[in-house]
Amino acid sequence: MHEHSAHAEHVYSCTQRDSAAASSSIVASWRRCIAMHQLVPEEAREPFRLTEREFNDAREQSDNLIANSADELDRLFSVAGKAGCCLLLTDRNGIALERRGAAGDDKHFRELGLWTGSVWTEASIGTNGIGTALADERAVAIFRDQHFLSSNIDLSCTTAPIRDHRGQLTAALDISTCRDDVNEMTLSMLSQMVRDAAMRIEINLFRSAFAGARFLMVPSGANPAAALLAVDRHDLVLGATRAARVALKLDDKSIAAGIPATDALHETNRAQDEDLVEAERSALRRALSRSSGNVSQAAIALGISRATLHRKMKRLNLH
């Protein structure tokens, strides 16, 4: 109890000071908990829990997210689960939709509220990985006494937000542990694991939203694997991940207008007539390739006569 009282005093002290340390993102979250959510650090409370009907409705609304996350959750748990960690996947409202945990740890994690149907927002349970990551829209790690509530200071968690195919915040992925031997270095490694898994889920969501499209990787210094464009057969951009939107300065309006991928990527533009010639040359090459070089079959596939195809091949210097 003395430890809890000391933590509460520390929270009050930091939120009242106007120093560099007190302006950190953790203290900013503590201040939100006091000012916006009317919480007190010495209070012992569990996160809000949904009714069974509310939980089923939440899962139904996020069925695509759950389907595109399952493999990544299993893969991440196969590594992190051996270290006594619990995994939660929440929606944008902090509702825990999916969970992975070892059976031997279930009782303890359930008592803490690390269970499906729980709501891990700052309003519900104070500063925590999921709630603070959703509030700040960025990956965070909350180490023990960085939690707002004194009852959570034995918990360490790291969370990464997940964005949908339009780059909008849609979910969060969290790893939590109560192990005494977890230090900040261990939490840093877990943070990288959860960020990588969240990125792969984002890519799954993006590919699912634009099934049948062609995907282009955008040169991006930060994380090129996450910067993708979805392009149709006319080379028009259908969609872009958040990383691609930031790298190329794209938004919903420019994408809806039908921007060509070459323009979005700032590639060197050829004259329009050269573009048309190259498009025709490419079409003939594809037809000839599919027919294994048989000109008659290629002409039939293109809907032109054999003589016309020969003339086009000669004009475009195709042999």
mmCIF file of C-alpha atoms in Angstrom:
data_model
loop_
_atom_site.group_PDB
_atom_site.id
_atom_site.type_symbol
_atom_site.label_atom_id
_atom_site.label_comp_id
_atom_site.label_asym_id
_atom_site.label_seq_id
_atom_site.Cartn_x
_atom_site.Cartn_y
_atom_site.Cartn_z
ATOM 1 C CA MET A 1 0.000 0.000 0.000
ATOM 2 C CA HIS A 2 2.895 2.333 0.754
ATOM 3 C CA GLU A 3 4.150 1.780 -2.805
ATOM 4 C CA HIS A 4 0.735 2.732 -4.184
ATOM 5 C CA SER A 5 0.588 5.892 -2.050
ATOM 6 C CA ALA A 6 4.074 6.891 -3.208
ATOM 7 C CA HIS A 7 3.047 6.412 -6.826
ATOM 8 C CA ALA A 8 -0.080 8.546 -6.379
ATOM 9 C CA GLU A 9 2.002 11.331 -4.821
ATOM 10 C CA HIS A 10 4.461 11.109 -7.730
ATOM 11 C CA VAL A 11 1.630 11.430 -10.272
ATOM 12 C CA TYR A 12 0.182 14.481 -8.535
ATOM 13 C CA SER A 13 3.612 16.057 -8.211
ATOM 14 C CA CYS A 14 4.499 15.589 -11.904
ATOM 15 C CA THR A 15 1.164 16.818 -13.224
ATOM 16 C CA GLN A 16 1.411 20.002 -11.158
ATOM 17 C CA ARG A 17 4.984 20.857 -12.139
ATOM 18 C CA ASP A 18 5.878 22.831 -15.266
ATOM 19 C CA SER A 19 9.270 21.290 -16.052
ATOM 20 C CA ALA A 20 10.708 19.431 -19.035
ATOM 21 C CA ALA A 21 10.100 16.090 -17.314
ATOM 22 C CA ALA A 22 6.516 17.073 -16.589
ATOM 23 C CA SER A 23 5.876 17.865 -20.252
ATOM 24 C CA SER A 24 6.523 14.278 -21.402
ATOM 25 C CA SER A 25 3.860 12.259 -23.224
ATOM 26 C CA ILE A 26 3.354 10.127 -20.097
ATOM 27 C CA VAL A 27 2.637 13.143 -17.916
ATOM 28 C CA ALA A 28 0.408 14.568 -20.655
ATOM 29 C CA SER A 29 -1.606 11.348 -20.427
ATOM 30 C CA TRP A 30 -1.717 11.582 -16.613
ATOM 31 C CA ARG A 31 -3.080 15.107 -16.929
ATOM 32 C CA ARG A 32 -5.803 13.900 -19.321
ATOM 33 C CA CYS A 33 -6.747 11.212 -16.801
ATOM 34 C CA ILE A 34 -7.202 13.829 -14.057
ATOM 35 C CA ALA A 35 -8.677 16.737 -16.029
ATOM 36 C CA MET A 36 -10.695 14.988 -18.754
ATOM 37 C CA HIS A 37 -11.590 11.632 -17.237
ATOM 38 C CA GLN A 38 -11.864 12.609 -13.561
ATOM 39 C CA LEU A 39 -9.692 9.702 -12.395
ATOM 40 C CA VAL A 40 -7.512 9.540 -9.297
ATOM 41 C CA PRO A 41 -4.269 7.502 -9.253
ATOM 42 C CA GLU A 42 -4.914 5.867 -5.873
ATOM 43 C CA GLU A 43 -8.192 4.328 -7.039
ATOM 44 C CA ALA A 44 -8.222 0.561 -7.549
ATOM 45 C CA ARG A 45 -10.435 -0.188 -10.533
ATOM 46 C CA GLU A 46 -10.805 -2.608 -13.419
ATOM 47 C CA PRO A 47 -11.502 -1.568 -16.999
ATOM 48 C CA PHE A 48 -15.094 -1.265 -18.136
ATOM 49 C CA ARG A 49 -16.507 -4.517 -19.489
ATOM 50 C CA LEU A 50 -19.066 -4.888 -22.272
ATOM 51 C CA THR A 51 -22.133 -7.051 -22.021
ATOM 52 C CA GLU A 52 -22.096 -10.181 -24.144
ATOM 53 C CA ARG A 53 -24.409 -8.569 -26.682
ATOM 54 C CA GLU A 54 -22.280 -5.393 -26.880
ATOM 55 C CA PHE A 55 -19.149 -7.498 -27.309
ATOM 56 C CA ASN A 56 -20.683 -9.594 -30.092
ATOM 57 C CA ASP A 57 -21.790 -6.411 -31.885
ATOM 58 C CA ALA A 58 -18.261 -4.993 -31.614
ATOM 59 C CA ARG A 59 -16.753 -8.168 -33.044
ATOM 60 C CA GLU A 60 -19.251 -8.228 -35.889
ATOM 61 C CA GLN A 61 -18.333 -4.665 -36.849
ATOM 62 C CA SER A 62 -14.643 -5.650 -36.886
ATOM 63 C CA ASP A 63 -14.884 -9.060 -38.557
ATOM 64 C CA ASN A 64 -12.563 -8.020 -41.388
ATOM 65 C CA LEU A 65 -9.966 -6.757 -38.903
ATOM 66 C CA ILE A 66 -10.156 -9.981 -36.896
ATOM 67 C CA ALA A 67 -9.820 -12.154 -40.010
ATOM 68 C CA ASN A 68 -6.802 -10.224 -41.273
ATOM 69 C CA SER A 69 -5.100 -10.273 -37.867
ATOM 70 C CA ALA A 70 -5.464 -13.918 -36.832
ATOM 71 C CA ASP A 71 -2.259 -15.261 -38.380
ATOM 72 C CA GLU A 72 -0.176 -12.361 -37.073
ATOM 73 C CA LEU A 73 -1.572 -12.790 -33.565
ATOM 74 C CA ASP A 74 -0.702 -16.491 -33.638
ATOM 75 C CA ARG A 75 2.779 -15.782 -34.985
ATOM 76 C CA LEU A 76 3.483 -13.084 -32.412
ATOM 77 C CA PHE A 77 2.176 -15.176 -29.535
ATOM 78 C CA SER A 78 4.344 -18.135 -30.567
ATOM 79 C CA VAL A 79 7.316 -15.945 -29.586
ATOM 80 C CA ALA A 80 6.048 -13.500 -26.951
ATOM 81 C CA GLY A 81 3.787 -16.017 -25.234
ATOM 82 C CA LYS A 82 6.802 -18.011 -24.052
ATOM 83 C CA ALA A 83 7.916 -14.946 -22.082
ATOM 84 C CA GLY A 84 4.708 -14.835 -20.053
ATOM 85 C CA CYS A 85 3.062 -12.172 -22.186
ATOM 86 C CA CYS A 86 -0.567 -11.588 -23.078
ATOM 87 C CA LEU A 87 -1.676 -10.240 -26.476
ATOM 88 C CA LEU A 88 -4.744 -8.099 -27.072
ATOM 89 C CA LEU A 89 -6.210 -6.838 -30.337
ATOM 90 C CA THR A 90 -8.630 -3.957 -29.828
ATOM 91 C CA ASP A 91 -10.768 -1.851 -32.117
ATOM 92 C CA ARG A 92 -10.442 1.951 -32.363
ATOM 93 C CA ASN A 93 -12.558 2.263 -29.211
ATOM 94 C CA GLY A 94 -10.156 0.215 -27.107
ATOM 95 C CA ILE A 95 -12.468 -2.814 -26.938
ATOM 96 C CA ALA A 96 -10.447 -6.033 -26.647
ATOM 97 C CA LEU A 97 -11.721 -8.199 -29.513
ATOM 98 C CA GLU A 98 -9.108 -10.954 -29.593
ATOM 99 C CA ARG A 99 -6.699 -12.294 -26.997
ATOM 100 C CA ARG A 100 -3.772 -14.697 -26.868
ATOM 101 C CA GLY A 101 -2.368 -15.944 -23.568
ATOM 102 C CA ALA A 102 -0.966 -19.044 -21.888
ATOM 103 C CA ALA A 103 -3.537 -21.002 -19.894
ATOM 104 C CA GLY A 104 -1.346 -20.854 -16.782
ATOM 105 C CA ASP A 105 -1.492 -17.028 -16.821
ATOM 106 C CA ASP A 106 -5.204 -16.699 -17.585
ATOM 107 C CA LYS A 107 -6.406 -16.198 -13.998
ATOM 108 C CA HIS A 108 -3.959 -13.385 -13.269
ATOM 109 C CA PHE A 109 -4.521 -11.577 -16.581
ATOM 110 C CA ARG A 110 -8.288 -11.877 -16.241
ATOM 111 C CA GLU A 111 -8.129 -10.281 -12.795
ATOM 112 C CA LEU A 112 -6.274 -7.351 -14.344
ATOM 113 C CA GLY A 113 -8.907 -7.026 -17.051
ATOM 114 C CA LEU A 114 -6.621 -8.186 -19.868
ATOM 115 C CA TRP A 115 -9.477 -10.115 -21.402
ATOM 116 C CA THR A 116 -11.834 -9.919 -24.352
ATOM 117 C CA GLY A 117 -14.735 -7.555 -23.804
ATOM 118 C CA SER A 118 -12.705 -5.181 -21.649
ATOM 119 C CA VAL A 119 -12.316 -1.519 -22.650
ATOM 120 C CA TRP A 120 -8.717 -0.283 -22.414
ATOM 121 C CA THR A 121 -9.140 3.429 -23.036
ATOM 122 C CA GLU A 122 -7.622 6.122 -20.848
ATOM 123 C CA ALA A 123 -11.131 7.028 -19.697
ATOM 124 C CA SER A 124 -11.674 3.444 -18.572
ATOM 125 C CA ILE A 125 -8.388 2.550 -16.896
ATOM 126 C CA GLY A 126 -6.083 5.560 -17.024
ATOM 127 C CA THR A 127 -2.715 5.727 -18.767
ATOM 128 C CA ASN A 128 -2.024 2.353 -20.403
ATOM 129 C CA GLY A 129 -0.465 1.086 -23.615
ATOM 130 C CA ILE A 130 -3.668 0.660 -25.612
ATOM 131 C CA GLY A 131 -5.526 3.748 -24.406
ATOM 132 C CA THR A 132 -2.534 6.060 -24.735
ATOM 133 C CA ALA A 133 -1.555 4.676 -28.160
ATOM 134 C CA LEU A 134 -5.116 5.324 -29.365
ATOM 135 C CA ALA A 135 -5.186 8.801 -27.827
ATOM 136 C CA ASP A 136 -1.797 9.805 -29.271
ATOM 137 C CA GLU A 137 -2.183 7.733 -32.488
ATOM 138 C CA ARG A 138 1.355 6.396 -32.167
ATOM 139 C CA ALA A 139 3.196 3.386 -30.754
ATOM 140 C CA VAL A 140 3.871 3.631 -27.011
ATOM 141 C CA ALA A 141 5.459 1.570 -24.241
ATOM 142 C CA ILE A 142 4.174 2.037 -20.678
ATOM 143 C CA PHE A 143 6.626 0.626 -18.147
ATOM 144 C CA ARG A 144 5.278 -0.216 -14.684
ATOM 145 C CA ASP A 145 4.880 3.018 -12.689
ATOM 146 C CA GLN A 146 4.277 5.006 -15.875
ATOM 147 C CA HIS A 147 0.698 3.711 -15.600
ATOM 148 C CA PHE A 148 -1.684 6.210 -14.040
ATOM 149 C CA LEU A 149 -3.462 3.931 -11.601
ATOM 150 C CA SER A 150 -1.453 2.620 -8.657
ATOM 151 C CA SER A 151 -3.129 -0.780 -9.078
ATOM 152 C CA ASN A 152 -1.456 -1.193 -12.505
ATOM 153 C CA ILE A 153 2.163 -0.368 -11.620
ATOM 154 C CA ASP A 154 3.230 -4.021 -11.788
ATOM 155 C CA LEU A 155 2.144 -4.131 -15.425
ATOM 156 C CA SER A 156 4.327 -3.348 -18.451
ATOM 157 C CA CYS A 157 2.790 -3.019 -21.902
ATOM 158 C CA THR A 158 3.684 -1.936 -25.401
ATOM 159 C CA THR A 159 1.134 -1.074 -28.076
ATOM 160 C CA ALA A 160 1.117 -0.131 -31.751
ATOM 161 C CA PRO A 161 -1.855 1.463 -33.526
ATOM 162 C CA ILE A 162 -3.226 -0.166 -36.687
ATOM 163 C CA ARG A 163 -4.570 1.889 -39.601
ATOM 164 C CA ASP A 164 -7.087 0.889 -42.246
ATOM 165 C CA HIS A 165 -6.773 1.118 -46.042
ATOM 166 C CA ARG A 166 -7.427 4.886 -45.898
ATOM 167 C CA GLY A 167 -4.759 5.479 -43.273
ATOM 168 C CA GLN A 168 -7.359 6.032 -40.520
ATOM 169 C CA LEU A 169 -6.860 4.672 -37.001
ATOM 170 C CA THR A 170 -8.849 1.447 -36.773
ATOM 171 C CA ALA A 171 -7.311 -0.779 -34.073
ATOM 172 C CA ALA A 172 -4.450 -1.390 -31.656
ATOM 173 C CA LEU A 173 -2.193 -4.372 -30.953
ATOM 174 C CA ASP A 174 -0.790 -4.800 -27.453
ATOM 175 C CA ILE A 175 1.673 -7.005 -25.576
ATOM 176 C CA SER A 176 1.399 -6.918 -21.773
ATOM 177 C CA THR A 177 3.339 -8.674 -19.031
ATOM 178 C CA CYS A 178 3.593 -8.656 -15.237
ATOM 179 C CA ARG A 179 6.937 -10.445 -15.012
ATOM 180 C CA ASP A 180 9.299 -8.971 -12.409
ATOM 181 C CA ASP A 181 12.372 -9.516 -14.580
ATOM 182 C CA VAL A 182 11.103 -7.411 -17.488
ATOM 183 C CA ASN A 183 13.251 -4.309 -17.904
ATOM 184 C CA GLU A 184 13.089 -1.408 -20.325
ATOM 185 C CA MET A 185 15.444 -3.149 -22.749
ATOM 186 C CA THR A 186 13.140 -6.192 -22.890
ATOM 187 C CA LEU A 187 10.151 -3.920 -23.376
ATOM 188 C CA SER A 188 11.977 -2.161 -26.205
ATOM 189 C CA MET A 189 12.431 -5.486 -28.030
ATOM 190 C CA LEU A 190 8.773 -6.375 -27.480
ATOM 191 C CA SER A 191 7.865 -2.921 -28.828
ATOM 192 C CA GLN A 192 9.656 -3.628 -32.090
ATOM 193 C CA MET A 193 7.891 -6.984 -32.385
ATOM 194 C CA VAL A 194 4.453 -5.451 -31.856
ATOM 195 C CA ARG A 195 5.134 -2.611 -34.333
ATOM 196 C CA ASP A 196 6.232 -5.097 -36.999
ATOM 197 C CA ALA A 197 3.146 -7.256 -36.440
ATOM 198 C CA ALA A 198 0.858 -4.202 -36.567
ATOM 199 C CA MET A 199 2.459 -3.139 -39.858
ATOM 200 C CA ARG A 200 1.837 -6.577 -41.380
ATOM 201 C CA ILE A 201 -1.804 -6.432 -40.263
ATOM 202 C CA GLU A 202 -2.128 -3.006 -41.917
ATOM 203 C CA ILE A 203 -0.751 -4.472 -45.153
ATOM 204 C CA ASN A 204 -3.225 -7.374 -44.899
ATOM 205 C CA LEU A 205 -6.097 -4.909 -44.468
ATOM 206 C CA PHE A 206 -4.871 -2.833 -47.407
ATOM 207 C CA ARG A 207 -4.542 -5.804 -49.749
ATOM 208 C CA SER A 208 -7.940 -7.082 -48.674
ATOM 209 C CA ALA A 209 -9.564 -3.705 -49.414
ATOM 210 C CA PHE A 210 -8.112 -3.632 -52.946
ATOM 211 C CA ALA A 211 -8.241 -7.281 -53.929
ATOM 212 C CA GLY A 212 -7.366 -7.698 -57.609
ATOM 213 C CA ALA A 213 -5.358 -4.487 -57.814
ATOM 214 C CA ARG A 214 -1.660 -4.221 -58.600
ATOM 215 C CA PHE A 215 0.485 -3.121 -55.652
ATOM 216 C CA LEU A 216 3.497 -0.848 -55.929
ATOM 217 C CA MET A 217 6.059 -0.259 -53.194
ATOM 218 C CA VAL A 218 6.817 3.421 -52.693
ATOM 219 C CA PRO A 219 10.420 4.495 -52.023
ATOM 220 C CA SER A 220 10.251 5.603 -48.397
ATOM 221 C CA GLY A 221 13.086 6.134 -45.980
ATOM 222 C CA ALA A 222 11.154 5.292 -42.826
ATOM 223 C CA ASN A 223 9.614 1.915 -43.687
ATOM 224 C CA PRO A 224 9.315 1.102 -47.400
ATOM 225 C CA ALA A 225 7.528 -2.205 -46.769
ATOM 226 C CA ALA A 226 4.559 -0.286 -45.334
ATOM 227 C CA ALA A 227 4.381 2.315 -48.123
ATOM 228 C CA LEU A 228 2.131 0.763 -50.791
ATOM 229 C CA LEU A 229 -0.030 1.995 -53.643
ATOM 230 C CA ALA A 230 -2.953 0.020 -55.060
ATOM 231 C CA VAL A 231 -3.133 0.633 -58.831
ATOM 232 C CA ASP A 232 -5.740 -0.424 -61.394
ATOM 233 C CA ARG A 233 -5.105 -1.702 -64.917
ATOM 234 C CA HIS A 234 -5.093 1.864 -66.226
ATOM 235 C CA ASP A 235 -2.241 2.808 -63.878
ATOM 236 C CA LEU A 236 -4.570 4.978 -61.764
ATOM 237 C CA VAL A 237 -4.110 4.982 -57.994
ATOM 238 C CA LEU A 238 -6.980 3.292 -56.168
ATOM 239 C CA GLY A 239 -5.581 3.603 -52.665
ATOM 240 C CA ALA A 240 -2.499 4.304 -50.572
ATOM 241 C CA THR A 241 -1.349 3.230 -47.127
ATOM 242 C CA ARG A 242 -0.676 5.940 -44.561
ATOM 243 C CA ALA A 243 3.086 5.613 -45.101
ATOM 244 C CA ALA A 244 2.597 6.092 -48.862
ATOM 245 C CA ARG A 245 0.239 9.036 -48.309
ATOM 246 C CA VAL A 246 2.836 10.763 -46.135
ATOM 247 C CA ALA A 247 5.716 10.003 -48.525
ATOM 248 C CA LEU A 248 3.823 11.158 -51.646
ATOM 249 C CA LYS A 249 1.597 13.832 -50.047
ATOM 250 C CA LEU A 250 -1.589 12.061 -51.113
ATOM 251 C CA ASP A 251 -5.046 12.424 -49.583
ATOM 252 C CA ASP A 252 -8.539 11.079 -50.245
ATOM 253 C CA LYS A 253 -9.301 13.943 -52.638
ATOM 254 C CA SER A 254 -6.282 13.384 -54.890
ATOM 255 C CA ILE A 255 -6.855 9.628 -54.915
ATOM 256 C CA ALA A 256 -10.568 10.022 -55.734
ATOM 257 C CA ALA A 257 -9.616 12.308 -58.631
ATOM 258 C CA GLY A 258 -7.813 9.384 -60.284
ATOM 259 C CA ILE A 259 -4.157 10.355 -60.144
ATOM 260 C CA PRO A 260 -1.873 8.233 -62.378
ATOM 261 C CA ALA A 261 0.712 6.224 -60.445
ATOM 262 C CA THR A 262 3.523 7.751 -62.539
ATOM 263 C CA ASP A 263 2.408 11.219 -61.435
ATOM 264 C CA ALA A 264 2.051 10.177 -57.792
ATOM 265 C CA LEU A 265 5.537 8.666 -57.857
ATOM 266 C CA HIS A 266 6.916 11.782 -59.598
ATOM 267 C CA GLU A 267 8.404 9.656 -62.344
ATOM 268 C CA THR A 268 9.700 11.355 -65.473
ATOM 269 C CA ASN A 269 6.746 11.975 -67.794
ATOM 270 C CA ARG A 270 7.081 11.193 -71.463
ATOM 271 C CA ALA A 271 5.112 13.049 -74.083
ATOM 272 C CA GLN A 272 1.559 11.773 -74.437
ATOM 273 C CA ASP A 273 2.090 10.330 -77.898
ATOM 274 C CA GLU A 274 5.127 8.413 -76.599
ATOM 275 C CA ASP A 275 2.975 7.022 -73.797
ATOM 276 C CA LEU A 276 0.430 5.776 -76.338
ATOM 277 C CA VAL A 277 3.129 4.185 -78.496
ATOM 278 C CA GLU A 278 4.639 2.454 -75.476
ATOM 279 C CA ALA A 279 1.203 1.245 -74.351
ATOM 280 C CA GLU A 280 0.580 -0.253 -77.817
ATOM 281 C CA ARG A 281 4.023 -1.860 -77.868
ATOM 282 C CA SER A 282 3.383 -3.400 -74.427
ATOM 283 C CA ALA A 283 0.000 -4.764 -75.512
ATOM 284 C CA LEU A 284 1.545 -6.442 -78.575
ATOM 285 C CA ARG A 285 4.372 -7.881 -76.505
ATOM 286 C CA ARG A 286 1.936 -9.400 -74.018
ATOM 287 C CA ALA A 287 -0.159 -10.942 -76.801
ATOM 288 C CA LEU A 288 2.911 -12.400 -78.509
ATOM 289 C CA SER A 289 4.246 -13.723 -75.215
ATOM 290 C CA ARG A 290 0.947 -15.443 -74.392
ATOM 291 C CA SER A 291 0.886 -17.073 -77.831
ATOM 292 C CA SER A 292 4.563 -18.131 -77.536
ATOM 293 C CA GLY A 293 5.394 -15.942 -80.528
ATOM 294 C CA ASN A 294 2.644 -17.307 -82.779
ATOM 295 C CA VAL A 295 1.601 -14.224 -84.780
ATOM 296 C CA SER A 296 -1.695 -15.712 -85.995
ATOM 297 C CA GLN A 297 -2.824 -16.596 -82.445
ATOM 298 C CA ALA A 298 -1.718 -13.202 -81.132
ATOM 299 C CA ALA A 299 -3.703 -11.439 -83.891
ATOM 300 C CA ILE A 300 -6.833 -13.418 -83.008
ATOM 301 C CA ALA A 301 -6.412 -12.554 -79.331
ATOM 302 C CA LEU A 302 -6.074 -8.866 -80.210
ATOM 303 C CA GLY A 303 -9.042 -8.934 -82.585
ATOM 304 C CA ILE A 304 -7.042 -7.786 -85.620
ATOM 305 C CA SER A 305 -5.871 -9.430 -88.837
ATOM 306 C CA ARG A 306 -2.484 -11.113 -89.147
ATOM 307 C CA ALA A 307 -1.421 -8.539 -91.764
ATOM 308 C CA THR A 308 -2.382 -5.643 -89.451
ATOM 309 C CA LEU A 309 -0.376 -7.188 -86.623
ATOM 310 C CA HIS A 310 2.656 -7.548 -88.907
ATOM 311 C CA ARG A 311 2.396 -3.876 -89.916
ATOM 312 C CA LYS A 312 2.172 -2.812 -86.277
ATOM 313 C CA MET A 313 5.140 -5.013 -85.350
ATOM 314 C CA LYS A 314 7.200 -3.476 -88.120
ATOM 315 C CA ARG A 315 6.239 0.064 -87.156
ATOM 316 C CA LEU A 316 7.043 -0.565 -83.482
ATOM 317 C CA ASN A 317 10.240 -2.460 -84.288
ATOM 318 C CA LEU A 318 9.025 -5.712 -82.705
ATOM 319 C CA HIS A 319 10.507 -8.971 -83.922
#
